[in-house]
mmCIF file of C-alpha atoms in Angstrom:
data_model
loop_
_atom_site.group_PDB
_atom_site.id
_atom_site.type_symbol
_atom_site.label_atom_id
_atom_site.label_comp_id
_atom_site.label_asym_id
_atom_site.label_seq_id
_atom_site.Cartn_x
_atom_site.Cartn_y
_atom_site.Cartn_z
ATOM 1 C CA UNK A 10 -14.086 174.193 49.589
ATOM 2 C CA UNK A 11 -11.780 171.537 50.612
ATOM 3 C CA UNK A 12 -8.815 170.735 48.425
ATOM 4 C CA UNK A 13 -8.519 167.073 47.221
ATOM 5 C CA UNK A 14 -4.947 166.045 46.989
ATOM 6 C CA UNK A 15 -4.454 163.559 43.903
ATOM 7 C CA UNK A 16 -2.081 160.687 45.271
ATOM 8 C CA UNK A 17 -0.400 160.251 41.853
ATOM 9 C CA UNK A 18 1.027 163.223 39.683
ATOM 10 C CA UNK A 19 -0.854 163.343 36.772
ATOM 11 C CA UNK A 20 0.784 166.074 34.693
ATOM 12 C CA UNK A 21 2.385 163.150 32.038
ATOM 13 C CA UNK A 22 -1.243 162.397 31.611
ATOM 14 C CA UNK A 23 -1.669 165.712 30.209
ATOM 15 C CA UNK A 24 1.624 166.104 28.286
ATOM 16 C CA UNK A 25 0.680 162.764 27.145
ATOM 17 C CA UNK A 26 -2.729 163.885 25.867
ATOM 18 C CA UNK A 27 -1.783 166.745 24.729
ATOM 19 C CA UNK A 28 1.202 165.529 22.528
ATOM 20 C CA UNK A 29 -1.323 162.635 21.240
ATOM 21 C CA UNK A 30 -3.758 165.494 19.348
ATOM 22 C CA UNK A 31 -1.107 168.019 18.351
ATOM 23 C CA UNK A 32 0.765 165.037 16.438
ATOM 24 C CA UNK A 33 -2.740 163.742 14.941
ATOM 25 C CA UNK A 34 -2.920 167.046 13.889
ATOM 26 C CA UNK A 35 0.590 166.913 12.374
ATOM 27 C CA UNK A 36 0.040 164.018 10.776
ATOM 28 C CA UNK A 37 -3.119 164.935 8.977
ATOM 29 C CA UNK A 38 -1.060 168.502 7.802
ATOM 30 C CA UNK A 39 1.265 165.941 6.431
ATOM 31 C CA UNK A 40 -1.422 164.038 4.690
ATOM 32 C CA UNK A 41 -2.819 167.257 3.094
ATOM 33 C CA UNK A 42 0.490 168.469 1.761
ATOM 34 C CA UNK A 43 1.044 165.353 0.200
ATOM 35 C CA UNK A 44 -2.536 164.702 -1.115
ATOM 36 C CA UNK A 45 -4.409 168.070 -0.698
ATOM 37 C CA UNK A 46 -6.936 167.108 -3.878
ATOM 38 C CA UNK A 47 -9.928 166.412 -1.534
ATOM 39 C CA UNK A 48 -9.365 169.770 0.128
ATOM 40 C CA UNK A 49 -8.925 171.520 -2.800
ATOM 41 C CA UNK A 50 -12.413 169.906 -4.480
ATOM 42 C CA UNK A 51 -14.013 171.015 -0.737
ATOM 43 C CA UNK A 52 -12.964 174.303 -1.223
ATOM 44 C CA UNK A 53 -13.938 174.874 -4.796
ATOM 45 C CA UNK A 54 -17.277 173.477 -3.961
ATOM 46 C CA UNK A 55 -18.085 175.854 -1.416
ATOM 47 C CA UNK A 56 -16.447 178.705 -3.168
ATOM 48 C CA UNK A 57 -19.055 177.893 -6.368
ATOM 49 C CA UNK A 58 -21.565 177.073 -3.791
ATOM 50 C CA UNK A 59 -24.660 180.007 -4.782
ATOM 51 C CA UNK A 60 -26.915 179.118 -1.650
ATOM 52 C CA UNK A 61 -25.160 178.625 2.213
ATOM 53 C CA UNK A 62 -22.671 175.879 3.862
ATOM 54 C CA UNK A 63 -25.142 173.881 5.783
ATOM 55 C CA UNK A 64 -23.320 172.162 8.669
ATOM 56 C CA UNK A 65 -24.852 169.013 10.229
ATOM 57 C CA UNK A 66 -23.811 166.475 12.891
ATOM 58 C CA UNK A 67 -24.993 164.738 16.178
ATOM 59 C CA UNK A 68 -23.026 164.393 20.068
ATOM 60 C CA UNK A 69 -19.739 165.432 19.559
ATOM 61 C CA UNK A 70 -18.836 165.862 16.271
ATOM 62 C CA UNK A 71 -22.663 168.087 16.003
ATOM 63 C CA UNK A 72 -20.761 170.135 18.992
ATOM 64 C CA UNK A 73 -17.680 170.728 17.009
ATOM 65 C CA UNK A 74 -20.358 171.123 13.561
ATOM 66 C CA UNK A 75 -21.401 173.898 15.490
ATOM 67 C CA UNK A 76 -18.063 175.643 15.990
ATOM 68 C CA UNK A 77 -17.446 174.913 12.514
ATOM 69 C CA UNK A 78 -20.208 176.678 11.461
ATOM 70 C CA UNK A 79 -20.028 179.824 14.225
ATOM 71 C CA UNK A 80 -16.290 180.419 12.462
ATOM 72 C CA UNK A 81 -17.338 180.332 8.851
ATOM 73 C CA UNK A 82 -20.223 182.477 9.695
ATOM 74 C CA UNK A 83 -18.385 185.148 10.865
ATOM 75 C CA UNK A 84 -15.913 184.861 8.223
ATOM 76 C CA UNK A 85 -17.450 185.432 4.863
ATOM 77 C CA UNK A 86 -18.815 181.779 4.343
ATOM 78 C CA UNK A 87 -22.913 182.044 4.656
ATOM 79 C CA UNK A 88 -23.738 178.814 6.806
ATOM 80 C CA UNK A 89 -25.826 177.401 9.587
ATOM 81 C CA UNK A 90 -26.166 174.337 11.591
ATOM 82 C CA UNK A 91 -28.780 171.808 11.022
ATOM 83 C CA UNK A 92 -29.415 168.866 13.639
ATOM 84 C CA UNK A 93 -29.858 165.656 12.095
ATOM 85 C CA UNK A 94 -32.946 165.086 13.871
ATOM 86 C CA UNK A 95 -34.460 168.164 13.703
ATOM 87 C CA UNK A 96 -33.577 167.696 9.879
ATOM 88 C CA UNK A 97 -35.706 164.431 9.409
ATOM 89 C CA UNK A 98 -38.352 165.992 11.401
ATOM 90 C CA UNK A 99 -39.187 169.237 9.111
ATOM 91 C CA UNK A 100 -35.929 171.773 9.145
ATOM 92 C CA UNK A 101 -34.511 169.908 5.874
ATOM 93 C CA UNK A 102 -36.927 172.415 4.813
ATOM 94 C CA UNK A 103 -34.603 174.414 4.820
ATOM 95 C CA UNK A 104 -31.606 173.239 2.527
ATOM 96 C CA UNK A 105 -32.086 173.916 -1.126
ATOM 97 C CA UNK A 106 -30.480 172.925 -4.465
ATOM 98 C CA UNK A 107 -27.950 175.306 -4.276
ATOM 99 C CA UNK A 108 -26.546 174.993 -0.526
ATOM 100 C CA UNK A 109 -23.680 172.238 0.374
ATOM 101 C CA UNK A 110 -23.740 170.417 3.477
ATOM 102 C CA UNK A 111 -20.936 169.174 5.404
ATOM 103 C CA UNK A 112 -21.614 166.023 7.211
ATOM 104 C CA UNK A 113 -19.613 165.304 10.078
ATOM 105 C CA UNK A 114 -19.357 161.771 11.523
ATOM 106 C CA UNK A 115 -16.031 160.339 12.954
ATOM 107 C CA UNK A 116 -17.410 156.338 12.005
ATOM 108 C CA UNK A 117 -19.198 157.423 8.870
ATOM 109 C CA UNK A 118 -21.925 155.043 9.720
ATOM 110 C CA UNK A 119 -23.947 157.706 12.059
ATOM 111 C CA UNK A 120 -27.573 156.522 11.689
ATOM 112 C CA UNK A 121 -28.797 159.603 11.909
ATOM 113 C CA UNK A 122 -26.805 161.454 9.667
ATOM 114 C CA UNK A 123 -27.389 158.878 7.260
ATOM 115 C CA UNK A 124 -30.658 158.949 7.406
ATOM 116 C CA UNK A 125 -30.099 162.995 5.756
ATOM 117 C CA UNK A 126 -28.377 161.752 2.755
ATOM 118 C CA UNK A 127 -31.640 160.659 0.324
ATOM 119 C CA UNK A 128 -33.470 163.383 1.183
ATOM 120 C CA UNK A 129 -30.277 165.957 1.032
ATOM 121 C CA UNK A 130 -29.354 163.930 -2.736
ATOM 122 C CA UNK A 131 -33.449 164.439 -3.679
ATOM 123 C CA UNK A 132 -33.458 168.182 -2.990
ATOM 124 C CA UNK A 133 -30.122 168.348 -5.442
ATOM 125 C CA UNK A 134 -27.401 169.807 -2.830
ATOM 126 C CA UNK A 135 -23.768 168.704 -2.639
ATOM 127 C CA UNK A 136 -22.227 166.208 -0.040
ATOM 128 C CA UNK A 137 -19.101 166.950 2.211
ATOM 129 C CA UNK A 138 -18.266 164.769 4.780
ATOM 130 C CA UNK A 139 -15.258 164.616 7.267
ATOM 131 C CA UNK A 140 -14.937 160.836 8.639
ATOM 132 C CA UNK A 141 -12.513 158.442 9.842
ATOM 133 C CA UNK A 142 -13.038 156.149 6.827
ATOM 134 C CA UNK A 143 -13.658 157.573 3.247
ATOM 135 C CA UNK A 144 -14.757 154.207 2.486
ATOM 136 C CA UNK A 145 -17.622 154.329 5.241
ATOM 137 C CA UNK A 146 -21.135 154.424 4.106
ATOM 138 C CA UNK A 147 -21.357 158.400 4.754
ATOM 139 C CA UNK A 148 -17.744 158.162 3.004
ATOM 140 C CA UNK A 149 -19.026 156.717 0.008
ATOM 141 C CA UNK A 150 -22.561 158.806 -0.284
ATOM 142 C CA UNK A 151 -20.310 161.812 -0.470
ATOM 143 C CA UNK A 152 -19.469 163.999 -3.437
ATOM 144 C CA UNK A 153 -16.110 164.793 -1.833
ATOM 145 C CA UNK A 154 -14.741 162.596 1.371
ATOM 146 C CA UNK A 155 -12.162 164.541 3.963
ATOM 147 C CA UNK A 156 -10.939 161.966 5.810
ATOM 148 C CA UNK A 157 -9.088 162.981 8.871
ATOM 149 C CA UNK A 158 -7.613 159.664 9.636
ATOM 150 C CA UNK A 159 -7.424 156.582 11.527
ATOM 151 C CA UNK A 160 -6.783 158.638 14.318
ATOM 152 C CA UNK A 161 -6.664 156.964 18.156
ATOM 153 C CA UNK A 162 -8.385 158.776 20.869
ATOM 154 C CA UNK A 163 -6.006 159.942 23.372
ATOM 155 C CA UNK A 164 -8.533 158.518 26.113
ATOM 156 C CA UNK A 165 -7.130 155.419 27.459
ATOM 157 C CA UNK A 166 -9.973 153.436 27.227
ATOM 158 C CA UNK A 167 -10.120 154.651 23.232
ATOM 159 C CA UNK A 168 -13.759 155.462 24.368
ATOM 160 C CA UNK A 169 -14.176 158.814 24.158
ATOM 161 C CA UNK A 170 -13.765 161.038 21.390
ATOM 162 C CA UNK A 171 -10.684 163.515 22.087
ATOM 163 C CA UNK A 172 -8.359 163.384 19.311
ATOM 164 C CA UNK A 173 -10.383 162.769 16.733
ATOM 165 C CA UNK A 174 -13.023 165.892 17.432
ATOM 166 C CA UNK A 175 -9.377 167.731 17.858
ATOM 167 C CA UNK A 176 -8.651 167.399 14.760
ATOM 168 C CA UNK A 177 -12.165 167.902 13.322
ATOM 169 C CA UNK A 178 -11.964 171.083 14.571
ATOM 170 C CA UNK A 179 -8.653 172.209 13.066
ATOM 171 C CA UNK A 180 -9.914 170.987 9.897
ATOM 172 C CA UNK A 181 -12.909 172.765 9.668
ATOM 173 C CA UNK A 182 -10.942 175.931 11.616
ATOM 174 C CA UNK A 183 -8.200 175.605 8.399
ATOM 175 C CA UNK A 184 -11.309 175.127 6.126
ATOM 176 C CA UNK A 185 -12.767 178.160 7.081
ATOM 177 C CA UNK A 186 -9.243 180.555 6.902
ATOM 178 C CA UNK A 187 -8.519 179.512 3.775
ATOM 179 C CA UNK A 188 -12.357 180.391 2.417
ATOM 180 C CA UNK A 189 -11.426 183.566 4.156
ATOM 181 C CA UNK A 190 -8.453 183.976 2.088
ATOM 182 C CA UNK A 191 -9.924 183.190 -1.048
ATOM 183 C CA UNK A 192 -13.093 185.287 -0.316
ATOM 184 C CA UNK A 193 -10.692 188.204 0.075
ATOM 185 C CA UNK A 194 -12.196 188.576 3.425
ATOM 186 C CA UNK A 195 -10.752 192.156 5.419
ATOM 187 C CA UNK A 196 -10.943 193.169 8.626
ATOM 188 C CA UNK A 197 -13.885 195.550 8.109
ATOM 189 C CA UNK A 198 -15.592 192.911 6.659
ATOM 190 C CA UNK A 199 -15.345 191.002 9.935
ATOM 191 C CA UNK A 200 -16.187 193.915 11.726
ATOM 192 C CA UNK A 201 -19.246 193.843 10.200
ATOM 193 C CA UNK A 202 -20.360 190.637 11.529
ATOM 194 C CA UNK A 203 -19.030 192.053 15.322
ATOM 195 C CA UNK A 204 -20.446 195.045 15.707
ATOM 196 C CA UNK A 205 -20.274 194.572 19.609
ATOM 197 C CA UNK A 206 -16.965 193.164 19.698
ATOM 198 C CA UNK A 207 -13.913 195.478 20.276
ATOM 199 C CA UNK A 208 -12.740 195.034 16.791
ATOM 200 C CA UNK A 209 -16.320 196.570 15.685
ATOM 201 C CA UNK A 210 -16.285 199.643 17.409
ATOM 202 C CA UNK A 211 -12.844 200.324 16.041
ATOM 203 C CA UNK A 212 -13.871 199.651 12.804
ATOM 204 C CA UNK A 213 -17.528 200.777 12.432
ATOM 205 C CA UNK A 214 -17.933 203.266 15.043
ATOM 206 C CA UNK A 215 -18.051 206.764 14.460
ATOM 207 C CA UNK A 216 -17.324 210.082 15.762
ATOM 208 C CA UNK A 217 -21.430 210.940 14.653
ATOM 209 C CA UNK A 218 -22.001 207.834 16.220
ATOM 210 C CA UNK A 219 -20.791 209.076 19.529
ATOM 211 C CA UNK A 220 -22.093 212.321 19.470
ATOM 212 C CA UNK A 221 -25.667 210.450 18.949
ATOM 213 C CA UNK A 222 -24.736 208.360 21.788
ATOM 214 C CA UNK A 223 -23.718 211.454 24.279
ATOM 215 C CA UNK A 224 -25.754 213.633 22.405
ATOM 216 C CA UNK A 225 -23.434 216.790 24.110
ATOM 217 C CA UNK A 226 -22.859 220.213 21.982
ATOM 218 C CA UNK A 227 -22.261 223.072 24.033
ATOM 219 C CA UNK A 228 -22.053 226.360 22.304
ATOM 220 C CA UNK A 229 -21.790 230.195 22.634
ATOM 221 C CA UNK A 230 -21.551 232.582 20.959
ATOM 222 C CA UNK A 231 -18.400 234.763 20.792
ATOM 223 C CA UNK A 232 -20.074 238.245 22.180
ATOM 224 C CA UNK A 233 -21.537 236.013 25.214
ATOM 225 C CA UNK A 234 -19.983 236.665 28.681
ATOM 226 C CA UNK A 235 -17.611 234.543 30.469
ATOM 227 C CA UNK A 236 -20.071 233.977 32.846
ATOM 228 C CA UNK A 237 -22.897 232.890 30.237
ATOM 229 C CA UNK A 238 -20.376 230.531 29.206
ATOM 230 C CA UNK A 239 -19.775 228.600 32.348
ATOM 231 C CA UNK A 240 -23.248 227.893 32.415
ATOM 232 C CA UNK A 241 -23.762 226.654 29.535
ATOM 233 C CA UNK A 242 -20.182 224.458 30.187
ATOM 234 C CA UNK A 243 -21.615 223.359 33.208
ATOM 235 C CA UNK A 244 -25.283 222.539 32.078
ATOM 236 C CA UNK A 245 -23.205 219.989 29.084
ATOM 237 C CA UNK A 246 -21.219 218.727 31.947
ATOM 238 C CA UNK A 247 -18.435 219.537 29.643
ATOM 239 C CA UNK A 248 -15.387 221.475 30.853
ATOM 240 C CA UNK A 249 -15.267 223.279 27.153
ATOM 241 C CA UNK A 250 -17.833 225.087 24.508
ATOM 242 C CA UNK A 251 -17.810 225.680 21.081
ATOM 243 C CA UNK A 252 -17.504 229.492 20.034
ATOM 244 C CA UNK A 253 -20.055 230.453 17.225
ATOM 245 C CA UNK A 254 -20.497 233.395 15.588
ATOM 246 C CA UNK A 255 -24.338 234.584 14.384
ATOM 247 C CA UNK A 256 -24.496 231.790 11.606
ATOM 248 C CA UNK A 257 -23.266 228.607 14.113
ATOM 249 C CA UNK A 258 -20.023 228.963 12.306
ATOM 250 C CA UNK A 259 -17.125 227.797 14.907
ATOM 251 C CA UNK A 260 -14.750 230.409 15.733
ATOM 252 C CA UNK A 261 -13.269 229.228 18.124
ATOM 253 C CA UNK A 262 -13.030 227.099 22.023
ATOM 254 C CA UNK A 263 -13.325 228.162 25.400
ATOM 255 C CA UNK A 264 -11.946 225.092 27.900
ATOM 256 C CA UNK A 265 -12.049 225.980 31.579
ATOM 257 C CA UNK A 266 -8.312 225.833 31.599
ATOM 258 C CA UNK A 267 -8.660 229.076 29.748
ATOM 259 C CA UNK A 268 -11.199 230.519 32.223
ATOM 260 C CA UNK A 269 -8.972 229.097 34.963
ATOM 261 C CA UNK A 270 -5.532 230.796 33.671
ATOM 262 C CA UNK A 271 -7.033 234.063 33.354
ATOM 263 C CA UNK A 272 -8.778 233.882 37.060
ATOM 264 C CA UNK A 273 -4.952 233.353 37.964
ATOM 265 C CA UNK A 274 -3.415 236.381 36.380
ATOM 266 C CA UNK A 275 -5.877 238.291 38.492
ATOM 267 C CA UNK A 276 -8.478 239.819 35.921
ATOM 268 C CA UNK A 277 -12.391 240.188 36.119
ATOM 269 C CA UNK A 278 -12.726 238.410 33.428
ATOM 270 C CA UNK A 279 -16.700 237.125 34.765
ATOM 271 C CA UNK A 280 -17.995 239.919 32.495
ATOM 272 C CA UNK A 281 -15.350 239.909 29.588
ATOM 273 C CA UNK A 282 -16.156 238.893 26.484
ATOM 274 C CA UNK A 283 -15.807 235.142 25.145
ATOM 275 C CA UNK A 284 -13.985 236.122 22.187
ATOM 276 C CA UNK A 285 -11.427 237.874 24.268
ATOM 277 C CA UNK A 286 -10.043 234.113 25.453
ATOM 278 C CA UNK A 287 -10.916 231.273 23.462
ATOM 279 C CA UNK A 288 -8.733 229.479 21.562
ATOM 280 C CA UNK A 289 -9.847 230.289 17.512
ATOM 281 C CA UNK A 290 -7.418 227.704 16.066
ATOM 282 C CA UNK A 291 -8.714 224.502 17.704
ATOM 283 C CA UNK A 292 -8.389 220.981 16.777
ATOM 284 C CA UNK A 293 -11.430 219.666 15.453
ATOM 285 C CA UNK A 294 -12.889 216.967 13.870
ATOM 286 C CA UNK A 295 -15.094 215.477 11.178
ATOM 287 C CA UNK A 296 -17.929 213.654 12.236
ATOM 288 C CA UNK A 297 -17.402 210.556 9.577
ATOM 289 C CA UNK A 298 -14.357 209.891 11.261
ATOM 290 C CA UNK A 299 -13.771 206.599 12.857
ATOM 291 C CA UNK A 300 -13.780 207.154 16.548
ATOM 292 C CA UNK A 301 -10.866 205.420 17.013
ATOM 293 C CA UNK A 302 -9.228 208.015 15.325
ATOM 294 C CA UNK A 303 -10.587 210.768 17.389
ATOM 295 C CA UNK A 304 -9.088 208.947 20.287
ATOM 296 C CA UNK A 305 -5.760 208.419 18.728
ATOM 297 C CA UNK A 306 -5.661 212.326 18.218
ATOM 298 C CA UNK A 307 -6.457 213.101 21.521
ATOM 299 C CA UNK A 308 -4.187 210.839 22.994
ATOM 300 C CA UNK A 309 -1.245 212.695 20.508
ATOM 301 C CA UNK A 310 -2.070 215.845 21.234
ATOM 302 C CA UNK A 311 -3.142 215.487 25.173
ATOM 303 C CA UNK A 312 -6.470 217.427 24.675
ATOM 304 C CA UNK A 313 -9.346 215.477 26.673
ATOM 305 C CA UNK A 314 -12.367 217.433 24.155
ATOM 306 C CA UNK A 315 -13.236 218.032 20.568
ATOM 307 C CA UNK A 316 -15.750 219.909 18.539
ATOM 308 C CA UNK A 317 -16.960 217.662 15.801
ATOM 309 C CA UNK A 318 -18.117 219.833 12.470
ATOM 310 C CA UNK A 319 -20.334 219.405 9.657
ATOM 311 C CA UNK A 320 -19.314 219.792 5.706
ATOM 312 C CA UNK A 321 -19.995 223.746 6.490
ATOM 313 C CA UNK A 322 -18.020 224.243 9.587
ATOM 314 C CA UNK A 323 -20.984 224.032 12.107
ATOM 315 C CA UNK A 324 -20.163 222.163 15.221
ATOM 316 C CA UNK A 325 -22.673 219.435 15.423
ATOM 317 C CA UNK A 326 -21.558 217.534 18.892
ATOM 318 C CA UNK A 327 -18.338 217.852 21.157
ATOM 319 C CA UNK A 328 -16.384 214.730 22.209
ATOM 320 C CA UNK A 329 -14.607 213.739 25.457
ATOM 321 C CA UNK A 330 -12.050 211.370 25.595
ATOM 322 C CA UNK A 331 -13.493 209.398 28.443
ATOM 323 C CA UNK A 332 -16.846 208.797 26.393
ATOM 324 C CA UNK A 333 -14.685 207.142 23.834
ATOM 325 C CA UNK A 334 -12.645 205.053 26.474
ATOM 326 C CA UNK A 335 -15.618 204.179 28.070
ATOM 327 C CA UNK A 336 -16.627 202.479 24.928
ATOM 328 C CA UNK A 337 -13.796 200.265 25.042
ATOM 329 C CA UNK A 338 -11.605 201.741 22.193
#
């Protein structure tokens, strides 16, 4: 690829641009702490709200609806996005009495948002909308107006929207902590709604959970040869087994740094007993345990397997610290 080499340095541009929408944001924090009541009515709303936030919006300010939206979603504050077109053409279907929509539109005057508002006031739901001007027409349709401003679009040709859909954002981002706030929304709670994300696993995921996943429980009993036991060590693909006695209850574990030591003091030991060498006070775990924990063990006490137990001391599964690494813990 060849590099084009601007003439002109154009890094003020971007200080310039970027100092434009942080101070629109400033300015509308100001606004807010002096005159918060709107913000406060918008939250109660939604807080009393018994149905779901229903975002709506077209071109930009439908882009940024839908950010809006994806954040309160996954933060405690039911909601989805509605297009204003698909809305006149069937999906207002979907908005009932008890929902609250938030209408974005920087002029207010949006024709196709607009074109929501009789049906959205027929079907009894309540009006939020975030404009320039709370005296536009979507301004004055509303039950509660957030106005963000009479911001000016840090494009030089005050074309297209930057600042303002900057700020949007910010609003609805602040909108949505403070819902989480109020909601008494916890960290499990979010983990709930990511139960891919890394935060999920080490939130949600347990030890069982692994053990389902790897689906690895090597055992032997204690009267079982050393030999019988590498087997079965090597058919898990584990470098340790479980030691049960008669009724699967552990007594112990045999790791092959066990095996390994004892081939280096120079015994037999191929026909010895497994009982003779395991280790019967092992760490172990409970299989409700969040895996994150396991791994947090491990890690303490440099061990790279554990037996995980049942409520009667039965080993159901045995964990290995790269299984729960590779999960991204």
């Amino acid at each position: 690829m060849l590099l084009v080499k601007l003439p002109v340095d154009h890094t003020t541009s971007i200080m310039d641009v970027l100092d434009k929408e942080a101070q629109a944001i400033l300015n509308l924090r100001e606004e807010i702490k002096s005159s918060g009541e709107s913000v406060q009515q918008a939250l109660e709303l939604i807080l009393s709200c018994k149905g779901r936030v229903v975002i709506t919006g077209i071109g930009k300010s439908g882009i940024i609806g839908r950010k809006i939206n994806a954040t309160m979603a996954s933060t405690g504050t039911p909601s989805f996005f509605l297009h204003p077109s698909e809305g006149l053409h069937g999906d207002l279907g979907m908005v009932t009495k008890d929902d609250v929509v938030i209408a974005i539109s920087n002029s207010g005057e949006t024709e196709e948002v607009l074109n929501l508002i009789p049906s959205i006031k027929r079907i009894g739901a309540k009006i939020i909308s975030i404009v320039k001007n709370p005296n536009s027409t979507l301004g004055m349709k509303s039950n509660v107006v957030l106005s963000i401003g009479d911001v000016k679009e840090a494009c030089p040709l005050g074309l297209a929207p930057t600042t303002s859909t900057t700020v949007t954002l910010a609003l609805g981002d602040a909108l949505a902590v403070a819902l989480l706030e109020a909601r008494k929304f916890r960290p499990e709670d979010f983990a709930l709604f990511h139960p891919s994300g890394s935060l999920g696993r080490k939130l949600l995921l347990t030890v069982n959970d692994v053990v389902v996943a790897t689906n690895k429980n090597p055992m032997i009993l204690g009267s079982a040869t050393i030999q019988e036991a590498l087997f079965v060590m090597t058919a898990q693909g584990l470098g340790a087994t479980s030691v049960v006695d008669e009724n699967r209850q552990l007594q112990g574990i045999l790791t092959d740094g066990d095996i390994r030591r004892a081939f280096a003091s120079g015994m037999d030991i191929l026909n010895r007993t497994v009982e003779e060498f395991c280790n019967t006070r092992p760490l172990c775990i409970e299989q409700g345990v969040l895996a994150v924990e396991a791994l947090s063990t491990m890690d303490e006490r440099k061990i790279s397997v554990l037996p995980v137990l049942d409520e009667i001391n039965r080993p159901v599964g045995m964990i290995q610290i790269h299984d729960l690494m590779n999960l991204g813990l």
